[in-house]
Amino acid sequence: MDVMDRGLDATHARIAELKKKFGSDLVILGHHYQADEIIRHVDIVGDSLELARRIPDIEARSIVFCGVYFMAESAALLARPGQKVYLPDHSADCAMARMARASDVERVLEKLAASGRKVVPLAYVNSSLAVKAVVGRFGGAVCTSSNAETMLKWATGEGDAVLFLPDRNLGRNTARVLGIPAERQALISASGNELDSDEARNAKLLLWPGCCPIHESLMKPDMVDAFHSHFPGCRVLVHPECTPEVVERCDGAGSTAYLIKEVEKAAAEGREQALCIGTEFHLVHRLMERHAGRINIIPLAQASCPDMEKVDAEKLLATLESLENGAGEVVVEEAMKEPARKAVVRMLEHCR
Ligand code: 13P
Ligand code: SF4
C-alpha cells in the first residue's frame, strides 16, 4: 500500500466516523455520475428526478449533495425550513446549465409574449435556479430526462408553442417520440434575434441552443454503427442528451436510471453477449464492474464529466468536518424561491 492509498484510506475512515457521529442529523445524496470514492458513502443515490423527489421526505438537519450545482440548488429549494444543503465544491457547475443565462431567457420570453403567442417555457432541470424562477414566472415547468415526454406533452397542451431549454438535443429527441415534425421545430439563439422569422413563428417547439458537451461531442453516430457491426444483434443504449443522429441509430434512450435498469435486466436474462452504453463514464465503469462475468458492458465513449469529478472524497470530508460552521452551504436567494418552486412543483405534481 503506498502513501497515497494510506491517505485515502484515512479519509474514508474519517468520513465513516463523522457519518456515525452525525447519525440521523445527516443524509448524503449522490448522483449516478459520482465516482466510486463518493458513492460508497452515499445514503441515497439516484438520477436527477429521483433525488429531487426524495428531498421532501428527508428529516435530517444537514443534506450533503454530491453532484453539480443545479442539483444542490434544487435540493435547497425543496428543503424544509431550517434544513441546510451543502455541496462539497461550489465550482462543480454543469456546462450545459451555464449555456442558458436567466437574463437571456427572460428577454426571449418577453419578446415571445409581446408577439401575442402563448409560448410555454419548459426547462430541463440542468439549468440554474434563476432560470427556473424565470420559467416559473412565465407559467412554465421543469422536466428531467425521466419525464421529458410527459412534461413536453403537458406544455404543448398549455399554449401555442413551447420553448424548450437549455438542451436542444433532449428537446429534439423528445419531440421525435411525441411526433412533432422537424419542420415545426426551430433552433433559436440566446439573443432571440430570429424570433420573427417564418420558421420560428410557425414552430410548435422552439429550442434553446444548449447541449451537454460530454454527450454531444464525445459520442458520435459512427461509434454506434461500429458497435452494431462488431456485435450484431446487440443493443446500444444512450442518454437522450446525445444528438438525434446518435439516438436515431440506437436501440433505446433514457435517463441514468433507465440505463441502469436496462443493464440489470440484460445481466439477469443473460441473452445478450454485449451491451453498449452511451453516457458519463463513471456510471458506465461502475456497471462494467458490477456485472463483470455476466454481461460485457462496453462504453460508447470514455466520456467523463469534469464538473461531476470535482467532488471527491477529500472535499466530502472537508465539508463534513466543517458542517457545524455552515461552510459549503448552498443558499437560495429569497426572491427566486416562490417562482422557481412553482416550476419544480408543476413537474412533481404532474409526474407523481
Ligand atoms: P439524469 O437525470 O438522467 O440522471 O441525468 C442528469 C445529467 O446531468 C445527465 O448528463
Ligand atoms: Fe451537465 Fe453534461 Fe455533466 Fe450532465 S454530464 S452534469 S449535462 S455537463
Tab-separated table of N, CA, C and O in Angstrom, residues 163-275:
chain	number	residue	atom	x	y	z
A	163	LEU	N	-41.145	26.662	-25.482
A	163	LEU	CA	-39.713	26.981	-25.555
A	163	LEU	C	-39.000	25.969	-24.669
A	163	LEU	O	-39.195	25.958	-23.444
A	164	PHE	N	-38.217	25.074	-25.271
A	164	PHE	CA	-37.515	24.035	-24.500
A	164	PHE	C	-36.073	24.479	-24.317
A	164	PHE	O	-35.387	24.831	-25.276
A	165	LEU	N	-35.598	24.426	-23.051
A	165	LEU	CA	-34.244	24.899	-22.774
A	165	LEU	C	-33.603	24.124	-21.626
A	165	LEU	O	-34.335	23.535	-20.836
A	166	PRO	N	-32.272	24.108	-21.470
A	166	PRO	CA	-31.301	24.594	-22.443
A	166	PRO	C	-30.888	23.543	-23.475
A	166	PRO	O	-30.166	23.879	-24.398
A	167	ASP	N	-31.344	22.278	-23.348
A	167	ASP	CA	-30.766	21.202	-24.149
A	167	ASP	C	-31.519	20.954	-25.453
A	167	ASP	O	-32.560	20.301	-25.476
A	168	ARG	N	-30.937	21.445	-26.551
A	168	ARG	CA	-31.588	21.254	-27.861
A	168	ARG	C	-31.705	19.758	-28.209
A	168	ARG	O	-32.634	19.355	-28.905
A	169	ASN	N	-30.749	18.944	-27.728
A	169	ASN	CA	-30.797	17.517	-28.084
A	169	ASN	C	-31.934	16.799	-27.370
A	169	ASN	O	-32.699	16.063	-27.997
A	170	LEU	N	-32.049	17.018	-26.072
A	170	LEU	CA	-33.168	16.389	-25.343
A	170	LEU	C	-34.496	16.874	-25.931
A	170	LEU	O	-35.444	16.101	-26.092
A	171	GLY	N	-34.548	18.172	-26.275
A	171	GLY	CA	-35.771	18.727	-26.875
A	171	GLY	C	-36.111	18.001	-28.170
A	171	GLY	O	-37.242	17.542	-28.377
A	172	ARG	N	-35.134	17.861	-29.043
A	172	ARG	CA	-35.386	17.215	-30.352
A	172	ARG	C	-35.709	15.734	-30.197
A	172	ARG	O	-36.602	15.214	-30.869
A	173	ASN	N	-34.961	15.061	-29.317
A	173	ASN	CA	-35.201	13.614	-29.144
A	173	ASN	C	-36.593	13.360	-28.574
A	173	ASN	O	-37.258	12.392	-28.942
A	174	THR	N	-37.030	14.232	-27.684
A	174	THR	CA	-38.354	14.058	-27.076
A	174	THR	C	-39.441	14.395	-28.096
A	174	THR	O	-40.469	13.714	-28.187
A	175	ALA	N	-39.192	15.437	-28.879
A	175	ALA	CA	-40.166	15.834	-29.908
A	175	ALA	C	-40.384	14.696	-30.901
A	175	ALA	O	-41.502	14.443	-31.358
A	176	ARG	N	-39.307	13.987	-31.227
A	176	ARG	CA	-39.418	12.866	-32.188
A	176	ARG	C	-40.349	11.781	-31.631
A	176	ARG	O	-41.216	11.279	-32.321
A	177	VAL	N	-40.183	11.471	-30.328
A	177	VAL	CA	-41.034	10.443	-29.707
A	177	VAL	C	-42.497	10.896	-29.739
A	177	VAL	O	-43.407	10.105	-29.966
A	178	LEU	N	-42.719	12.194	-29.540
A	178	LEU	CA	-44.099	12.704	-29.497
A	178	LEU	C	-44.658	13.007	-30.887
A	178	LEU	O	-45.793	13.462	-31.015
A	179	GLY	N	-43.838	12.817	-31.920
A	179	GLY	CA	-44.316	13.036	-33.293
A	179	GLY	C	-44.413	14.506	-33.685
A	179	GLY	O	-45.194	14.847	-34.576
A	180	ILE	N	-43.636	15.369	-33.066
A	180	ILE	CA	-43.613	16.780	-33.510
A	180	ILE	C	-42.630	16.836	-34.690
A	180	ILE	O	-41.433	16.572	-34.513
A	181	PRO	N	-43.104	17.141	-35.907
A	181	PRO	CA	-42.209	17.048	-37.067
A	181	PRO	C	-41.069	18.072	-37.023
A	181	PRO	O	-41.228	19.158	-36.435
A	182	ALA	N	-39.958	17.723	-37.667
A	182	ALA	CA	-38.769	18.593	-37.673
A	182	ALA	C	-39.099	19.990	-38.208
A	182	ALA	O	-38.562	20.995	-37.740
A	183	GLU	N	-40.028	20.056	-39.196
A	183	GLU	CA	-40.341	21.382	-39.777
A	183	GLU	C	-41.161	22.255	-38.824
A	183	GLU	O	-41.332	23.445	-39.074
A	184	ARG	N	-41.670	21.684	-37.719
A	184	ARG	CA	-42.367	22.510	-36.719
A	184	ARG	C	-41.447	22.807	-35.532
A	184	ARG	O	-41.882	23.220	-34.459
A	185	GLN	N	-40.122	22.564	-35.702
A	185	GLN	CA	-39.146	22.859	-34.642
A	185	GLN	C	-38.199	23.951	-35.154
A	185	GLN	O	-37.829	23.928	-36.323
A	186	ALA	N	-37.822	24.880	-34.286
A	186	ALA	CA	-36.878	25.927	-34.714
A	186	ALA	C	-35.841	26.159	-33.624
A	186	ALA	O	-36.190	26.360	-32.455
A	187	LEU	N	-34.591	26.125	-34.052
A	187	LEU	CA	-33.496	26.417	-33.119
A	187	LEU	C	-33.322	27.929	-33.070
A	187	LEU	O	-33.199	28.572	-34.114
A	188	ILE	N	-33.339	28.478	-31.877
A	188	ILE	CA	-33.173	29.936	-31.774
A	188	ILE	C	-31.806	30.228	-31.144
A	188	ILE	O	-31.118	29.300	-30.712
A	189	SER	N	-31.431	31.493	-31.055
A	189	SER	CA	-30.191	31.840	-30.366
A	189	SER	C	-30.556	32.542	-29.062
A	189	SER	O	-31.708	32.955	-28.866
A	190	ALA	N	-29.563	32.700	-28.195
A	190	ALA	CA	-29.838	33.313	-26.894
A	190	ALA	C	-30.252	34.775	-27.031
A	190	ALA	O	-30.868	35.340	-26.132
A	191	SER	N	-29.955	35.395	-28.171
A	191	SER	CA	-30.372	36.788	-28.375
A	191	SER	C	-31.854	36.847	-28.769
A	191	SER	O	-32.496	37.880	-28.616
A	192	GLY	N	-32.367	35.759	-29.314
A	192	GLY	CA	-33.765	35.732	-29.765
A	192	GLY	C	-33.973	36.555	-31.028
A	192	GLY	O	-35.099	36.895	-31.394
A	193	ASN	N	-32.872	36.873	-31.759
A	193	ASN	CA	-32.964	37.750	-32.944
A	193	ASN	C	-33.821	37.181	-34.065
A	193	ASN	O	-34.346	37.920	-34.877
A	194	GLU	N	-33.916	35.847	-34.111
A	194	GLU	CA	-34.632	35.234	-35.241
A	194	GLU	C	-36.078	34.887	-34.907
A	194	GLU	O	-36.735	34.152	-35.642
A	195	LEU	N	-36.610	35.427	-33.796
A	195	LEU	CA	-37.964	35.029	-33.397
A	195	LEU	C	-39.035	35.488	-34.388
A	195	LEU	O	-40.143	34.962	-34.410
A	196	ASP	N	-38.692	36.488	-35.220
A	196	ASP	CA	-39.672	36.984	-36.197
A	196	ASP	C	-39.645	36.207	-37.505
A	196	ASP	O	-40.466	36.460	-38.392
A	197	SER	N	-38.711	35.278	-37.650
A	197	SER	CA	-38.625	34.530	-38.916
A	197	SER	C	-39.864	33.641	-39.077
A	197	SER	O	-40.505	33.267	-38.080
A	198	ASP	N	-40.172	33.264	-40.334
A	198	ASP	CA	-41.332	32.396	-40.584
A	198	ASP	C	-41.161	31.072	-39.850
A	198	ASP	O	-42.105	30.526	-39.289
A	199	GLU	N	-39.902	30.553	-39.867
A	199	GLU	CA	-39.617	29.262	-39.239
A	199	GLU	C	-39.969	29.304	-37.740
A	199	GLU	O	-40.650	28.415	-37.224
A	200	ALA	N	-39.546	30.372	-37.068
A	200	ALA	CA	-39.805	30.464	-35.624
A	200	ALA	C	-41.287	30.720	-35.352
A	200	ALA	O	-41.858	30.171	-34.408
A	201	ARG	N	-41.923	31.537	-36.214
A	201	ARG	CA	-43.343	31.843	-35.961
A	201	ARG	C	-44.246	30.630	-36.180
A	201	ARG	O	-45.277	30.495	-35.563
A	202	ASN	N	-43.836	29.731	-37.079
A	202	ASN	CA	-44.648	28.524	-37.335
A	202	ASN	C	-44.304	27.360	-36.409
A	202	ASN	O	-44.966	26.333	-36.434
A	203	ALA	N	-43.254	27.547	-35.638
A	203	ALA	CA	-42.768	26.404	-34.844
A	203	ALA	C	-43.674	26.084	-33.665
A	203	ALA	O	-44.214	26.983	-33.005
A	204	LYS	N	-43.833	24.790	-33.416
A	204	LYS	CA	-44.543	24.329	-32.222
A	204	LYS	C	-43.536	24.181	-31.086
A	204	LYS	O	-43.864	24.199	-29.908
A	205	LEU	N	-42.262	23.990	-31.478
A	205	LEU	CA	-41.209	23.800	-30.488
A	205	LEU	C	-40.019	24.693	-30.820
A	205	LEU	O	-39.393	24.541	-31.876
A	206	LEU	N	-39.738	25.639	-29.899
A	206	LEU	CA	-38.553	26.483	-30.052
A	206	LEU	C	-37.465	25.885	-29.171
A	206	LEU	O	-37.731	25.542	-28.009
A	207	LEU	N	-36.263	25.768	-29.711
A	207	LEU	CA	-35.193	25.089	-28.973
A	207	LEU	C	-34.064	26.045	-28.637
A	207	LEU	O	-33.538	26.738	-29.528
A	208	TRP	N	-33.683	26.068	-27.380
A	208	TRP	CA	-32.537	26.878	-26.929
A	208	TRP	C	-31.256	26.215	-27.448
A	208	TRP	O	-31.194	24.984	-27.535
A	209	PRO	N	-30.214	27.005	-27.724
A	209	PRO	CA	-29.030	26.393	-28.349
A	209	PRO	C	-28.027	25.775	-27.364
A	209	PRO	O	-26.818	25.899	-27.540
A	210	GLY	N	-28.501	25.105	-26.321
A	210	GLY	CA	-27.577	24.490	-25.352
A	210	GLY	C	-27.393	23.006	-25.597
A	210	GLY	O	-28.155	22.374	-26.342
A	211	CYS	N	-26.384	22.445	-24.977
A	211	CYS	CA	-26.150	20.998	-25.084
A	211	CYS	C	-25.185	20.565	-23.992
A	211	CYS	O	-24.553	21.411	-23.350
A	212	CYS	N	-25.070	19.267	-23.801
A	212	CYS	CA	-24.051	18.741	-22.897
A	212	CYS	C	-22.823	18.410	-23.747
A	212	CYS	O	-22.900	17.527	-24.608
A	213	PRO	N	-21.701	19.079	-23.506
A	213	PRO	CA	-20.521	18.822	-24.343
A	213	PRO	C	-20.039	17.381	-24.242
A	213	PRO	O	-19.484	16.847	-25.207
A	214	ILE	N	-20.291	16.758	-23.114
A	214	ILE	CA	-19.809	15.375	-22.933
A	214	ILE	C	-20.634	14.423	-23.802
A	214	ILE	O	-20.090	13.585	-24.512
A	215	HIS	N	-21.942	14.567	-23.761
A	215	HIS	CA	-22.786	13.669	-24.556
A	215	HIS	C	-22.803	14.062	-26.041
A	215	HIS	O	-22.960	13.212	-26.898
A	216	GLU	N	-22.665	15.345	-26.330
A	216	GLU	CA	-22.778	15.753	-27.735
A	216	GLU	C	-21.495	15.520	-28.527
A	216	GLU	O	-21.505	14.913	-29.589
A	217	SER	N	-20.363	15.999	-27.997
A	217	SER	CA	-19.169	15.963	-28.851
A	217	SER	C	-18.392	14.654	-28.742
A	217	SER	O	-17.636	14.314	-29.633
A	218	LEU	N	-18.581	13.912	-27.646
A	218	LEU	CA	-17.761	12.707	-27.484
A	218	LEU	C	-18.454	11.428	-27.940
A	218	LEU	O	-17.839	10.380	-27.995
A	219	MET	N	-19.750	11.513	-28.245
A	219	MET	CA	-20.451	10.298	-28.674
A	219	MET	C	-21.001	10.520	-30.081
A	219	MET	O	-21.872	11.355	-30.286
A	220	LYS	N	-20.446	9.805	-31.037
A	220	LYS	CA	-20.709	10.065	-32.461
A	220	LYS	C	-21.524	8.931	-33.101
A	220	LYS	O	-21.376	7.776	-32.696
A	221	PRO	N	-22.319	9.274	-34.150
A	221	PRO	CA	-23.128	8.236	-34.815
A	221	PRO	C	-22.298	7.060	-35.324
A	221	PRO	O	-22.728	5.909	-35.221
A	222	ASP	N	-21.059	7.338	-35.856
A	222	ASP	CA	-20.288	6.200	-36.416
A	222	ASP	C	-19.834	5.221	-35.330
A	222	ASP	O	-19.551	4.056	-35.605
A	223	MET	N	-19.789	5.691	-34.068
A	223	MET	CA	-19.426	4.773	-32.976
A	223	MET	C	-20.554	3.744	-32.767
A	223	MET	O	-20.310	2.593	-32.452
A	224	VAL	N	-21.792	4.216	-32.937
A	224	VAL	CA	-22.945	3.317	-32.786
A	224	VAL	C	-22.887	2.268	-33.896
A	224	VAL	O	-23.024	1.063	-33.646
A	225	ASP	N	-22.608	2.732	-35.135
A	225	ASP	CA	-22.526	1.799	-36.270
A	225	ASP	C	-21.413	0.783	-36.046
A	225	ASP	O	-21.578	-0.404	-36.328
A	226	ALA	N	-20.274	1.254	-35.534
A	226	ALA	CA	-19.128	0.355	-35.316
A	226	ALA	C	-19.500	-0.732	-34.302
A	226	ALA	O	-19.191	-1.908	-34.500
A	227	PHE	N	-20.197	-0.367	-33.236
A	227	PHE	CA	-20.598	-1.373	-32.232
A	227	PHE	C	-21.544	-2.388	-32.863
A	227	PHE	O	-21.376	-3.600	-32.706
A	228	HIS	N	-22.545	-1.870	-33.603
A	228	HIS	CA	-23.524	-2.779	-34.221
A	228	HIS	C	-22.848	-3.768	-35.173
A	228	HIS	O	-23.238	-4.926	-35.257
A	229	SER	N	-21.807	-3.305	-35.892
A	229	SER	CA	-21.201	-4.266	-36.820
A	229	SER	C	-20.267	-5.247	-36.095
A	229	SER	O	-20.114	-6.378	-36.531
A	230	HIS	N	-19.691	-4.843	-34.964
A	230	HIS	CA	-18.855	-5.777	-34.191
A	230	HIS	C	-19.688	-6.797	-33.426
A	230	HIS	O	-19.256	-7.915	-33.194
A	231	PHE	N	-20.834	-6.330	-32.944
A	231	PHE	CA	-21.694	-7.193	-32.111
A	231	PHE	C	-23.093	-7.239	-32.718
A	231	PHE	O	-24.022	-6.610	-32.208
A	232	PRO	N	-23.259	-7.975	-33.827
A	232	PRO	CA	-24.575	-7.973	-34.487
A	232	PRO	C	-25.672	-8.434	-33.523
A	232	PRO	O	-25.468	-9.376	-32.753
A	233	GLY	N	-26.792	-7.735	-33.553
A	233	GLY	CA	-27.931	-8.107	-32.701
A	233	GLY	C	-27.836	-7.553	-31.286
A	233	GLY	O	-28.772	-7.712	-30.498
A	234	CYS	N	-26.712	-6.928	-30.920
A	234	CYS	CA	-26.594	-6.367	-29.554
A	234	CYS	C	-27.011	-4.897	-29.546
A	234	CYS	O	-26.922	-4.210	-30.564
A	235	ARG	N	-27.442	-4.461	-28.395
A	235	ARG	CA	-28.047	-3.121	-28.308
A	235	ARG	C	-27.071	-2.018	-27.884
A	235	ARG	O	-26.149	-2.266	-27.114
A	236	VAL	N	-27.373	-0.809	-28.361
A	236	VAL	CA	-26.694	0.404	-27.887
A	236	VAL	C	-27.771	1.245	-27.209
A	236	VAL	O	-28.808	1.551	-27.807
A	237	LEU	N	-27.537	1.583	-25.946
A	237	LEU	CA	-28.491	2.411	-25.199
A	237	LEU	C	-27.766	3.685	-24.766
A	237	LEU	O	-26.637	3.622	-24.261
A	238	VAL	N	-28.414	4.824	-24.949
A	238	VAL	CA	-27.730	6.094	-24.646
A	238	VAL	C	-28.615	7.031	-23.823
A	238	VAL	O	-29.832	6.846	-23.721
A	239	HIS	N	-27.964	8.058	-23.294
A	239	HIS	CA	-28.696	9.127	-22.608
A	239	HIS	C	-29.249	10.076	-23.676
A	239	HIS	O	-28.570	10.341	-24.678
A	240	PRO	N	-30.473	10.605	-23.480
A	240	PRO	CA	-31.067	11.458	-24.531
A	240	PRO	C	-30.426	12.835	-24.665
A	240	PRO	O	-30.911	13.667	-25.446
A	241	GLU	N	-29.332	13.107	-23.951
A	241	GLU	CA	-28.565	14.332	-24.206
A	241	GLU	C	-27.650	14.142	-25.415
A	241	GLU	O	-27.013	15.100	-25.867
A	242	CYS	N	-27.568	12.899	-25.938
A	242	CYS	CA	-26.802	12.665	-27.177
A	242	CYS	C	-27.571	13.292	-28.339
A	242	CYS	O	-28.784	13.526	-28.248
A	243	THR	N	-26.887	13.525	-29.438
A	243	THR	CA	-27.558	14.165	-30.585
A	243	THR	C	-28.639	13.236	-31.183
A	243	THR	O	-28.532	12.011	-31.066
A	244	PRO	N	-29.629	13.815	-31.859
A	244	PRO	CA	-30.647	12.978	-32.518
A	244	PRO	C	-30.018	11.995	-33.505
A	244	PRO	O	-30.506	10.886	-33.669
A	245	GLU	N	-28.901	12.389	-34.146
A	245	GLU	CA	-28.238	11.496	-35.120
A	245	GLU	C	-27.728	10.235	-34.416
A	245	GLU	O	-27.751	9.145	-34.977
A	246	VAL	N	-27.288	10.361	-33.166
A	246	VAL	CA	-26.847	9.202	-32.383
A	246	VAL	C	-28.070	8.416	-31.903
A	246	VAL	O	-28.164	7.199	-32.089
A	247	VAL	N	-29.014	9.136	-31.319
A	247	VAL	CA	-30.184	8.471	-30.715
A	247	VAL	C	-30.959	7.667	-31.770
A	247	VAL	O	-31.393	6.543	-31.513
A	248	GLU	N	-31.101	8.250	-32.984
A	248	GLU	CA	-31.845	7.545	-34.045
A	248	GLU	C	-31.241	6.189	-34.407
A	248	GLU	O	-31.933	5.281	-34.818
A	249	ARG	N	-29.917	6.068	-34.284
A	249	ARG	CA	-29.242	4.803	-34.645
A	249	ARG	C	-29.240	3.800	-33.491
A	249	ARG	O	-28.832	2.654	-33.654
A	250	CYS	N	-29.646	4.254	-32.297
A	250	CYS	CA	-29.552	3.411	-31.095
A	250	CYS	C	-30.786	2.536	-30.912
A	250	CYS	O	-31.780	2.680	-31.608
A	251	ASP	N	-30.705	1.678	-29.914
A	251	ASP	CA	-31.814	0.755	-29.637
A	251	ASP	C	-32.650	1.223	-28.449
A	251	ASP	O	-33.631	0.583	-28.091
A	252	GLY	N	-32.246	2.315	-27.829
A	252	GLY	CA	-33.018	2.857	-26.713
A	252	GLY	C	-32.311	4.069	-26.140
A	252	GLY	O	-31.087	4.196	-26.251
A	253	ALA	N	-33.104	5.000	-25.564
A	253	ALA	CA	-32.504	6.186	-24.931
A	253	ALA	C	-33.311	6.511	-23.687
A	253	ALA	O	-34.541	6.367	-23.675
A	254	GLY	N	-32.637	6.910	-22.635
A	254	GLY	CA	-33.342	7.275	-21.407
A	254	GLY	C	-32.380	7.773	-20.343
A	254	GLY	O	-31.150	7.815	-20.542
A	255	SER	N	-32.958	8.128	-19.209
A	255	SER	CA	-32.196	8.706	-18.096
A	255	SER	C	-31.168	7.718	-17.546
A	255	SER	O	-31.153	6.537	-17.910
A	256	THR	N	-30.359	8.184	-16.619
A	256	THR	CA	-29.365	7.291	-15.992
A	256	THR	C	-30.085	6.126	-15.298
A	256	THR	O	-29.606	4.998	-15.338
A	257	ALA	N	-31.238	6.388	-14.690
A	257	ALA	CA	-31.987	5.313	-14.006
A	257	ALA	C	-32.455	4.264	-15.025
A	257	ALA	O	-32.388	3.055	-14.762
A	258	TYR	N	-32.908	4.738	-16.191
A	258	TYR	CA	-33.339	3.811	-17.257
A	258	TYR	C	-32.167	2.936	-17.707
A	258	TYR	O	-32.293	1.720	-17.848
A	259	LEU	N	-31.005	3.564	-17.911
A	259	LEU	CA	-29.842	2.809	-18.402
A	259	LEU	C	-29.437	1.734	-17.392
A	259	LEU	O	-29.151	0.586	-17.765
A	260	ILE	N	-29.455	2.088	-16.103
A	260	ILE	CA	-29.084	1.120	-15.054
A	260	ILE	C	-30.073	-0.050	-15.055
A	260	ILE	O	-29.690	-1.218	-14.993
A	261	LYS	N	-31.355	0.286	-15.158
A	261	LYS	CA	-32.384	-0.758	-15.124
A	261	LYS	C	-32.228	-1.714	-16.324
A	261	LYS	O	-32.333	-2.934	-16.183
A	262	GLU	N	-31.965	-1.161	-17.496
A	262	GLU	CA	-31.805	-2.000	-18.692
A	262	GLU	C	-30.595	-2.928	-18.560
A	262	GLU	O	-30.641	-4.082	-18.959
A	263	VAL	N	-29.504	-2.403	-17.988
A	263	VAL	CA	-28.303	-3.238	-17.814
A	263	VAL	C	-28.618	-4.362	-16.822
A	263	VAL	O	-28.269	-5.531	-17.052
A	264	GLU	N	-29.311	-4.035	-15.746
A	264	GLU	CA	-29.643	-5.056	-14.737
A	264	GLU	C	-30.517	-6.159	-15.336
A	264	GLU	O	-30.295	-7.340	-15.106
A	265	LYS	N	-31.499	-5.723	-16.152
A	265	LYS	CA	-32.388	-6.703	-16.793
A	265	LYS	C	-31.595	-7.613	-17.734
A	265	LYS	O	-31.726	-8.828	-17.719
A	266	ALA	N	-30.742	-6.989	-18.544
A	266	ALA	CA	-29.965	-7.762	-19.526
A	266	ALA	C	-29.026	-8.735	-18.808
A	266	ALA	O	-28.869	-9.881	-19.236
A	267	ALA	N	-28.419	-8.301	-17.703
A	267	ALA	CA	-27.490	-9.173	-16.964
A	267	ALA	C	-28.249	-10.350	-16.359
A	267	ALA	O	-27.767	-11.484	-16.357
A	268	ALA	N	-29.466	-10.099	-15.872
A	268	ALA	CA	-30.256	-11.168	-15.249
A	268	ALA	C	-30.735	-12.169	-16.295
A	268	ALA	O	-30.737	-13.373	-16.062
A	269	GLU	N	-31.129	-11.661	-17.484
A	269	GLU	CA	-31.654	-12.561	-18.515
A	269	GLU	C	-30.556	-13.362	-19.208
A	269	GLU	O	-30.785	-14.483	-19.647
A	270	GLY	N	-29.358	-12.755	-19.313
A	270	GLY	CA	-28.202	-13.442	-19.902
A	270	GLY	C	-28.356	-13.801	-21.375
A	270	GLY	O	-27.715	-14.730	-21.854
A	271	ARG	N	-29.228	-13.052	-22.109
A	271	ARG	CA	-29.416	-13.388	-23.527
A	271	ARG	C	-28.464	-12.623	-24.444
A	271	ARG	O	-28.175	-13.049	-25.536
A	272	GLU	N	-27.995	-11.456	-23.956
A	272	GLU	CA	-27.151	-10.625	-24.819
A	272	GLU	C	-25.674	-10.838	-24.499
A	272	GLU	O	-25.284	-10.897	-23.331
A	273	GLN	N	-24.882	-10.870	-25.542
A	273	GLN	CA	-23.447	-11.060	-25.385
A	273	GLN	C	-22.805	-9.761	-24.869
A	273	GLN	O	-21.908	-9.774	-24.043
A	274	ALA	N	-23.309	-8.637	-25.397
A	274	ALA	CA	-22.742	-7.339	-25.025
A	274	ALA	C	-23.827	-6.265	-25.083
A	274	ALA	O	-24.856	-6.433	-25.733
A	275	LEU	N	-23.558	-5.190	-24.363
A	275	LEU	CA	-24.486	-4.056	-24.341
A	275	LEU	C	-23.605	-2.805	-24.344
A	275	LEU	O	-22.675	-2.703	-23.531
